PDB file of C-alpha atoms in Angstrom:
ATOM      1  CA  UNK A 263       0.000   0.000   0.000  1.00  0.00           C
ATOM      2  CA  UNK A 264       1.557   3.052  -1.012  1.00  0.00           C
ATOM      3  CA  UNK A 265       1.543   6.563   1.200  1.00  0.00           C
ATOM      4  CA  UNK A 266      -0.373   8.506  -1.073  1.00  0.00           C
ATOM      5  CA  UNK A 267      -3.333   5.577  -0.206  1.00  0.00           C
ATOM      6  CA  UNK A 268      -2.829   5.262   2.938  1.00  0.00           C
ATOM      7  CA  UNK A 269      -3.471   8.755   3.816  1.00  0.00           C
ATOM      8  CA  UNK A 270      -6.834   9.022   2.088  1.00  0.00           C
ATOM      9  CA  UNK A 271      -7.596   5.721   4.526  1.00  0.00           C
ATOM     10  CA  UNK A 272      -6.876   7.389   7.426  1.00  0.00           C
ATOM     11  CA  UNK A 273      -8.563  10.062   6.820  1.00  0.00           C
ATOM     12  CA  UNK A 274     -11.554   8.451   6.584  1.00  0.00           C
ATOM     13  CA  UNK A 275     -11.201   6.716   9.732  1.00  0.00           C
ATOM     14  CA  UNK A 276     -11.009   9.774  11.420  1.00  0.00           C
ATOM     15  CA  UNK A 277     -13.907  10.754   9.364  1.00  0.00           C
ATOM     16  CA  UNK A 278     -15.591   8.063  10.436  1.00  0.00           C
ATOM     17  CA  UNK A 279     -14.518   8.317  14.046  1.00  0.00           C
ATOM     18  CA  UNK A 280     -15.789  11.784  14.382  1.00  0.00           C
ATOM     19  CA  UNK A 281     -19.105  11.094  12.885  1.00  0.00           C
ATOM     20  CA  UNK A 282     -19.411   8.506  15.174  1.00  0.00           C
ATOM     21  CA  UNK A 283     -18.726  10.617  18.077  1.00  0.00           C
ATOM     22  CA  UNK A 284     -21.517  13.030  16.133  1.00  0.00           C
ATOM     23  CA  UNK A 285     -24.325  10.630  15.990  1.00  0.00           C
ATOM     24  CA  UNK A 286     -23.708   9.699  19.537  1.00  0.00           C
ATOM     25  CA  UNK A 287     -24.702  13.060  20.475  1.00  0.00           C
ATOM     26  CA  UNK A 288     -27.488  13.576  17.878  1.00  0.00           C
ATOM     27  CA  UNK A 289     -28.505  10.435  19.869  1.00  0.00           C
ATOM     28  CA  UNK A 290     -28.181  11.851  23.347  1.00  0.00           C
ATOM     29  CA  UNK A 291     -30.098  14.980  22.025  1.00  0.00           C
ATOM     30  CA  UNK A 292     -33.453  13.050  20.814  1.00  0.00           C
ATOM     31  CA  UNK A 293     -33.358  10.685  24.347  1.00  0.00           C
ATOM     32  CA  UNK A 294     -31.815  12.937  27.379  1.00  0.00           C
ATOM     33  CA  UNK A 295     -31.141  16.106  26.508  1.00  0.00           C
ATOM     34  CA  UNK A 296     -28.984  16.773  29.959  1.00  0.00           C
ATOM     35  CA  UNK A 297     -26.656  14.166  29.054  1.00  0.00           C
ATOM     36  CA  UNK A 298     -26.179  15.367  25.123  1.00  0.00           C
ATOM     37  CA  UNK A 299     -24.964  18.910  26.779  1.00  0.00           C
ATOM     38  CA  UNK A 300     -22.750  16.801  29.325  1.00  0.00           C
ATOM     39  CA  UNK A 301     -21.461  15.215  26.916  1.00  0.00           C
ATOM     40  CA  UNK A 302     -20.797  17.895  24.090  1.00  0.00           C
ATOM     41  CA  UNK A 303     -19.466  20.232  26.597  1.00  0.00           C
ATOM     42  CA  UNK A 304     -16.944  17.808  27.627  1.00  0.00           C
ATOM     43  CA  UNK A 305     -15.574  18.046  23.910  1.00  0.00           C
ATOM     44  CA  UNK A 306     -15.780  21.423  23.897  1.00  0.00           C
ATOM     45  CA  UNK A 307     -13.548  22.052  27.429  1.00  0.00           C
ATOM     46  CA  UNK A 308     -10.982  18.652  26.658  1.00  0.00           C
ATOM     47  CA  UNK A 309     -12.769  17.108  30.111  1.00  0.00           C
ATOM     48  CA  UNK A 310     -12.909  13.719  28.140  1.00  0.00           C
ATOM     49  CA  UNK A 311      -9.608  12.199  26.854  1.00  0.00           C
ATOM     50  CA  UNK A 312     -11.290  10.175  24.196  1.00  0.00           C
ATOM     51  CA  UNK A 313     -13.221  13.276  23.223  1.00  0.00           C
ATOM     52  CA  UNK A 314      -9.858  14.952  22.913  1.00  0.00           C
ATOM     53  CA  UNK A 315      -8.260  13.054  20.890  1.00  0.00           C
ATOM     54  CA  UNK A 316     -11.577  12.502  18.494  1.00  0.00           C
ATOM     55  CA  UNK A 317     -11.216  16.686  18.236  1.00  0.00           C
ATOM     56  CA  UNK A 318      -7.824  15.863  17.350  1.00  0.00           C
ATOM     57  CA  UNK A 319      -8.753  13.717  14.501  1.00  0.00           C
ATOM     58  CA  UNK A 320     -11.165  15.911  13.465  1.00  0.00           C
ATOM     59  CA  UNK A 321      -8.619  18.782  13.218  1.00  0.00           C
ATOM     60  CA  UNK A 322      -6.509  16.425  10.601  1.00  0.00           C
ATOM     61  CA  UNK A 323      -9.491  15.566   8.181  1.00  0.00           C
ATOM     62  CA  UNK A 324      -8.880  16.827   4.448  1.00  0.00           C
ATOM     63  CA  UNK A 325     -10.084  20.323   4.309  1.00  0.00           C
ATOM     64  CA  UNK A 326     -13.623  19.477   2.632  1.00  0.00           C
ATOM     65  CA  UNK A 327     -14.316  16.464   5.691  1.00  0.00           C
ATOM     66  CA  UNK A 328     -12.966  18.601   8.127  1.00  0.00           C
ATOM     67  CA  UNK A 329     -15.738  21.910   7.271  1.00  0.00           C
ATOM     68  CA  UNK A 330     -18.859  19.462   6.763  1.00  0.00           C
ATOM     69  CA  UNK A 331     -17.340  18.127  10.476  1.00  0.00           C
ATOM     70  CA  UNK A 332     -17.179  21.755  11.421  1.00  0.00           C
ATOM     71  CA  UNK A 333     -20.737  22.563  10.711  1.00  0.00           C
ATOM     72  CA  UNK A 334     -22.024  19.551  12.016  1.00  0.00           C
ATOM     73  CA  UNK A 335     -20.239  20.584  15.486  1.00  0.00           C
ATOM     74  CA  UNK A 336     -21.572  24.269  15.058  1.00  0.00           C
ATOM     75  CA  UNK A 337     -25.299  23.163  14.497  1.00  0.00           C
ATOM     76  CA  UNK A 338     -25.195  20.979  18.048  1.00  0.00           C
ATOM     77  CA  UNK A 339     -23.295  23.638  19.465  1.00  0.00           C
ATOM     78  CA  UNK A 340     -26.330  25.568  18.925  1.00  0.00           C
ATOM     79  CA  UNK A 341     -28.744  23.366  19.608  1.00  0.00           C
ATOM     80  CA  UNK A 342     -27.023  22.158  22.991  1.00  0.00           C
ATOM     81  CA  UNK A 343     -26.483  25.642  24.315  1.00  0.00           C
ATOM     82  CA  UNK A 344     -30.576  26.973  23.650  1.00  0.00           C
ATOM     83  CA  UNK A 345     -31.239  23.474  25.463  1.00  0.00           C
ATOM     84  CA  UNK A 346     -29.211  24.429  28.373  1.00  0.00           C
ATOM     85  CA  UNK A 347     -30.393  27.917  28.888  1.00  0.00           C
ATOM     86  CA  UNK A 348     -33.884  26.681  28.621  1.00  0.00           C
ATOM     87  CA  UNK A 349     -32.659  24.703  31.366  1.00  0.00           C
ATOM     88  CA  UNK A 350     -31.095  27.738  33.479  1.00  0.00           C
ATOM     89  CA  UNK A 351     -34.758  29.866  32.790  1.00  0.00           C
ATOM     90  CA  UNK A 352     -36.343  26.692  33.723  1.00  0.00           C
ATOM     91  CA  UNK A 353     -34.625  26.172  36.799  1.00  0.00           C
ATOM     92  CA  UNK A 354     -35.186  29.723  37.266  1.00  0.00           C
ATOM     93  CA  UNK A 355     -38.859  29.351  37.304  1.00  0.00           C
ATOM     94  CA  UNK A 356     -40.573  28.145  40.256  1.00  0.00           C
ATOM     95  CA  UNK A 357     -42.703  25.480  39.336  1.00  0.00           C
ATOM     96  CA  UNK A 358     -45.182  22.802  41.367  1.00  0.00           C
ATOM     97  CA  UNK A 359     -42.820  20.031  43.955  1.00  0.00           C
ATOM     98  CA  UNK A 360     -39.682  22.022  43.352  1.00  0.00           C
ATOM     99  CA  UNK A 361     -37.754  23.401  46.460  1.00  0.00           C
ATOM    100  CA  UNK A 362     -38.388  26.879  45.212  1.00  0.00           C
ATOM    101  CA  UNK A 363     -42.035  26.047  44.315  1.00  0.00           C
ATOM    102  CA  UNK A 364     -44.570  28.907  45.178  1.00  0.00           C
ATOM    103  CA  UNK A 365     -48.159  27.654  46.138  1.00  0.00           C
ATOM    104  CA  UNK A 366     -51.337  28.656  44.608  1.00  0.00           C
ATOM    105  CA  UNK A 367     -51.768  30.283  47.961  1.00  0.00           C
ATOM    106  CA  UNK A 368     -48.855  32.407  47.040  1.00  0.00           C
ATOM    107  CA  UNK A 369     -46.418  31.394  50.126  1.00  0.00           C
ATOM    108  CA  UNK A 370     -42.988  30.738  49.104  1.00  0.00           C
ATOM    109  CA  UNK A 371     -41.565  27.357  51.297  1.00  0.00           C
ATOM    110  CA  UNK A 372     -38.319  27.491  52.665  1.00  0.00           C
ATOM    111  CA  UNK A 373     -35.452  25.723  50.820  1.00  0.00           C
ATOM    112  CA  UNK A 374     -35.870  22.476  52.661  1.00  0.00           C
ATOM    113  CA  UNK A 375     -37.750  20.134  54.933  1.00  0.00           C
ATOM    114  CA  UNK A 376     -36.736  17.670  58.002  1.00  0.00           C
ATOM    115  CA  UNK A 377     -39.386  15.140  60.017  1.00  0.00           C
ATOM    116  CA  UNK A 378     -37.630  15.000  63.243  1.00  0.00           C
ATOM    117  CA  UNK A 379     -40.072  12.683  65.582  1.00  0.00           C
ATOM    118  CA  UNK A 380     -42.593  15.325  65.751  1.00  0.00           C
ATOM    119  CA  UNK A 381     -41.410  17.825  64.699  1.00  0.00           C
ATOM    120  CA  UNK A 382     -41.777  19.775  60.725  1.00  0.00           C
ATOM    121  CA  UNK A 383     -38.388  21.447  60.743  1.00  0.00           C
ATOM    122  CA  UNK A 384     -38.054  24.085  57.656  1.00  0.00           C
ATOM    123  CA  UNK A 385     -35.157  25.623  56.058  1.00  0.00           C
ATOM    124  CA  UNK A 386     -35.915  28.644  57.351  1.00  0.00           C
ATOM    125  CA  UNK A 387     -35.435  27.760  61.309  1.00  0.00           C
ATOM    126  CA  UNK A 388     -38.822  27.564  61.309  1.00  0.00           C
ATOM    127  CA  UNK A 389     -41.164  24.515  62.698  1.00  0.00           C
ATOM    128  CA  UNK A 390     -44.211  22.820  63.819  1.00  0.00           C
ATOM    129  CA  UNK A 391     -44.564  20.880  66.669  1.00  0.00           C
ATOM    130  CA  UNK A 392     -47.197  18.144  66.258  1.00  0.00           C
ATOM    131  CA  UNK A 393     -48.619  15.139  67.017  1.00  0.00           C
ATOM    132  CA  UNK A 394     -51.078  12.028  65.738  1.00  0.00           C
ATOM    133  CA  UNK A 395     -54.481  12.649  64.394  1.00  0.00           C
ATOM    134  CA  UNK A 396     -55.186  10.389  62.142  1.00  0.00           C
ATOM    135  CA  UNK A 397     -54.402   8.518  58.576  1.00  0.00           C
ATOM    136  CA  UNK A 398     -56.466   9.293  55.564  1.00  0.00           C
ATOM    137  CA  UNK A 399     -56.537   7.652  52.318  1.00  0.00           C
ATOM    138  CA  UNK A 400     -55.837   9.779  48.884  1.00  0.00           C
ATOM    139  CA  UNK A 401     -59.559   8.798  47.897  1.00  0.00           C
ATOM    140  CA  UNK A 402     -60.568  11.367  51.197  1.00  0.00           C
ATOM    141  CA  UNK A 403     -61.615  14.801  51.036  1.00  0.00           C
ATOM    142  CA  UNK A 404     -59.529  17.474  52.655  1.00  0.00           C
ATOM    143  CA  UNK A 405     -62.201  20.275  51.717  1.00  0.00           C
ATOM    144  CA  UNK A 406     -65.285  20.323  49.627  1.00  0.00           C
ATOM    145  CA  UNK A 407     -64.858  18.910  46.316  1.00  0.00           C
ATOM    146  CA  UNK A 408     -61.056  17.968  46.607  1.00  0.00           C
ATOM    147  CA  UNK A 409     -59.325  14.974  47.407  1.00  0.00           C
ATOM    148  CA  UNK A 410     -55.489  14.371  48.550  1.00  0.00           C
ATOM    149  CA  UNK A 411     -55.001  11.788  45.652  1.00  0.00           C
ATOM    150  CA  UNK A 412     -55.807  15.271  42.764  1.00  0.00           C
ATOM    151  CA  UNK A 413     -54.173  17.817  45.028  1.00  0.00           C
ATOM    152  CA  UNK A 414     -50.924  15.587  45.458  1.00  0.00           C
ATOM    153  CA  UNK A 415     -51.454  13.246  42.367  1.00  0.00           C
ATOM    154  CA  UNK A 416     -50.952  10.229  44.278  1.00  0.00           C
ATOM    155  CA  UNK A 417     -53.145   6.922  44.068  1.00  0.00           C
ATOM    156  CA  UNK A 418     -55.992   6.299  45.929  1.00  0.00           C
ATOM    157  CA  UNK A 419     -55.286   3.963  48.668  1.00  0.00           C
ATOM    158  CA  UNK A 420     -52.831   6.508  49.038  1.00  0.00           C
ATOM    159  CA  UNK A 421     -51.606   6.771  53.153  1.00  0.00           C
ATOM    160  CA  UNK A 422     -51.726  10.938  54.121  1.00  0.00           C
ATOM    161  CA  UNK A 423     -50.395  11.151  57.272  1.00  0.00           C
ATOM    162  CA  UNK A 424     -52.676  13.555  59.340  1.00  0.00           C
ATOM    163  CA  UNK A 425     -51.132  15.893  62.075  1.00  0.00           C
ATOM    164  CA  UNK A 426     -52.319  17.984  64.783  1.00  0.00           C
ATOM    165  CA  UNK A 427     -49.843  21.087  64.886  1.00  0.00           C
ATOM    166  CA  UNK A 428     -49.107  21.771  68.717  1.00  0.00           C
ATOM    167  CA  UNK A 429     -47.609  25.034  70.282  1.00  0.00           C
ATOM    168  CA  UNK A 430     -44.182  24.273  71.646  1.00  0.00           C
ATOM    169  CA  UNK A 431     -44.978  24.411  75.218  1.00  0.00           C
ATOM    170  CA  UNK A 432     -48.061  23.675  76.915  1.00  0.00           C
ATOM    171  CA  UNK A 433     -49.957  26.276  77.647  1.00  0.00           C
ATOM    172  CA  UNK A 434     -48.830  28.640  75.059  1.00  0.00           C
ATOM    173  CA  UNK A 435     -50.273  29.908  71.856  1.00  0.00           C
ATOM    174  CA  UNK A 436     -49.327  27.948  68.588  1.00  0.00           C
ATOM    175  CA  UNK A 437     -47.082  31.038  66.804  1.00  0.00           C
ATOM    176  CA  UNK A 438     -48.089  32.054  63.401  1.00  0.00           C
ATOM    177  CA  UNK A 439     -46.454  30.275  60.198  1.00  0.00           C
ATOM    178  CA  UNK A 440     -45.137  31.645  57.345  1.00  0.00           C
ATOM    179  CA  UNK A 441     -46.863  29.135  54.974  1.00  0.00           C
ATOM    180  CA  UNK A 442     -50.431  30.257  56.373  1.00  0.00           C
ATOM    181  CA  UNK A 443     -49.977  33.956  55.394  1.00  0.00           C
ATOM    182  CA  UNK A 444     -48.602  34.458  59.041  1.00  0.00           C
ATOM    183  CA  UNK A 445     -51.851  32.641  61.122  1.00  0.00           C
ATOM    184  CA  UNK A 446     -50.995  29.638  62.832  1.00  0.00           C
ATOM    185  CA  UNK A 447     -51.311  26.306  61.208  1.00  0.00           C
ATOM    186  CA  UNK A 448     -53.198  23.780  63.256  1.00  0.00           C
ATOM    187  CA  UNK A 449     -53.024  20.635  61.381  1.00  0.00           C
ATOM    188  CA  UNK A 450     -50.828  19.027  58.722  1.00  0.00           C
ATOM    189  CA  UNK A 451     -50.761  16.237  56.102  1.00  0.00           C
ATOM    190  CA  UNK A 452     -47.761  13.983  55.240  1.00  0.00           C
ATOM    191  CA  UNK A 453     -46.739  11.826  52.713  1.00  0.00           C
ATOM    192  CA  UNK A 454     -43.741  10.350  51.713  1.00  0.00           C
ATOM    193  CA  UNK A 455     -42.815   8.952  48.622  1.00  0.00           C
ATOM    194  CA  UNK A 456     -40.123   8.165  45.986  1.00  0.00           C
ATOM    195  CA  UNK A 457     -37.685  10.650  48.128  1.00  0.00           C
ATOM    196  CA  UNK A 458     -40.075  13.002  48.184  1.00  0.00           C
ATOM    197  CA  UNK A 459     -42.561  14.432  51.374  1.00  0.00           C
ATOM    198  CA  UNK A 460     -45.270  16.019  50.175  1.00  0.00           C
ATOM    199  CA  UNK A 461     -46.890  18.770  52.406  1.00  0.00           C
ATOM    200  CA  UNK A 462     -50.038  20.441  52.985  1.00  0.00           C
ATOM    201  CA  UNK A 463     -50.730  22.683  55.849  1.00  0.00           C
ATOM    202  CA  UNK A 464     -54.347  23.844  57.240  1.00  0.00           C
ATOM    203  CA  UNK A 465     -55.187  27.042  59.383  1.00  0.00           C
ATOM    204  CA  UNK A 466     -58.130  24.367  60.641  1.00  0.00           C
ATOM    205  CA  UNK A 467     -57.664  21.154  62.724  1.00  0.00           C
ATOM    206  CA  UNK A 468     -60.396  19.655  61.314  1.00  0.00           C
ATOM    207  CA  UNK A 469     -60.193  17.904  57.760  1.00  0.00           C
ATOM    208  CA  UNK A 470     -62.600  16.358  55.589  1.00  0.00           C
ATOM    209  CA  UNK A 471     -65.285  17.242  53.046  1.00  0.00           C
ATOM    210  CA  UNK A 472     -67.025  19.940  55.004  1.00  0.00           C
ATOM    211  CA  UNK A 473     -63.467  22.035  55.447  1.00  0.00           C
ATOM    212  CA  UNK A 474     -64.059  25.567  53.156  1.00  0.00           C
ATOM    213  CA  UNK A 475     -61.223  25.637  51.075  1.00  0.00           C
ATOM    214  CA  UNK A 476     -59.883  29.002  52.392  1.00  0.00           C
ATOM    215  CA  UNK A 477     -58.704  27.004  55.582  1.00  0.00           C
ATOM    216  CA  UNK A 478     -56.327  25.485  53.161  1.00  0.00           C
ATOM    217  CA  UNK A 479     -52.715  27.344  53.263  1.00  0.00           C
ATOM    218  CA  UNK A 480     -51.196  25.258  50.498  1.00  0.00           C
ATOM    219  CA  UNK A 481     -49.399  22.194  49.316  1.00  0.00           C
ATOM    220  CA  UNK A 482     -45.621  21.953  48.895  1.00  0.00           C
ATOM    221  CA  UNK A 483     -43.320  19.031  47.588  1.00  0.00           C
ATOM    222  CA  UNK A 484     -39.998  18.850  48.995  1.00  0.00           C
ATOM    223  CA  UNK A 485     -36.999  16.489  48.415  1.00  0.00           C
ATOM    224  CA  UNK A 486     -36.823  14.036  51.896  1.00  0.00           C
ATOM    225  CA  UNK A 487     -33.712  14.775  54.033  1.00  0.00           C
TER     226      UNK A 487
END
């Protein structure tokens, strides 16, 4: 084999190499668009050593291979980094059972949540002393008209944990909460799932299909601790 056909062979290995690396992230991009920007941006910063040294091949390519790879590369470029700032305004956004979620009540929870015996401890130093009421099922009505299972969208044999929120020491008035517009919550329901506890909080101990829906301060999903 002579050098002048040897190089066209190489060539197209690397060709071939760095479409493969290509597809791979064309790939990424129509099944998990997180990991396609992972994994492009890992290229693009020499994080990967195999990435590396596929840019590497890519930079010896005939002229003509090397601009069709060049485009290719500048189209996911684009593609990956309006992905990942939709991300960033997504993130951004507070949306339902995110740490930064904002109820329809309008109450922003603090950053995180901690069941300590019986205790609701926030992020915020803030917490709720409670104890045992009862257990209701997600097919139950908290208020007229609404059940746990469409509020939370959990099944219907769904267990809600039911709490009676306590003042700290006996005697004493329970202190207003932040979550009920500043009243005092008096009861709470639990539920935890999938590494999740899911959290609604009423200004009204007592819960079931006769509750008006204005004794309702909110619902808030927060990762478990």
């Amino acid at each position: 084999m002579t050098t002048a056909t040897a190089h066209p062979q190489t060539a197209m290995k690397r060709l071939a190499g760095a479409l493969a690396f290509v597809c791979m992230v064309l790939f990424l991009l129509a099944i998990e668009q997180k990991h396609a920007v992972a994994a492009w941006e890992a290229v693009r910063t020499g994080a990967a050593p195999a990435a590396g040294r596929l840019a590497d091949w890519a930079g010896e390519l005939p002229p003509r291979a090397a601009g069709a790879f060049a485009s290719v590369r500048s189209a996911v470029d684009r593609q990956t980094a309006s992905w990942a700032a939709s991300r960033r305004d997504e993130a951004g956004r507070a949306e339902p059972g995110a740490e930064s979620a904002i109820d329809e009540a309008g109450a922003a929870p603090p950053g995180s949540i901690t069941l300590v015996h019986a205790e609701i401890r926030f992020g915020d130093d803030e917490a709720l002393h409670t104890r045992p009421l009862r257990i209701a099922r997600g097919r139950d009505a908290f208020a007229s008209g609404q059940t746990f299972a469409a509020r939370l969208n959990v099944p219907d044999d769904a267990q809600i944990e039911l709490r009676e929120v306590v003042a700290p020491v006996s005697g004493q008035p329970i202190p207003p909460s932040s979550l009920c517009g500043g009243e005092p919550a008096r009861a709470a329901a639990l539920m935890q799932r999938r590494g999740r506890i899911e959290l609604m909080l009423f200004r009204t101990r007592t819960i079931g299909p006769a509750t008006p829906a204005e004794a309702v301060c909110g619902a808030w999903s927060f990762p478990a601790r």
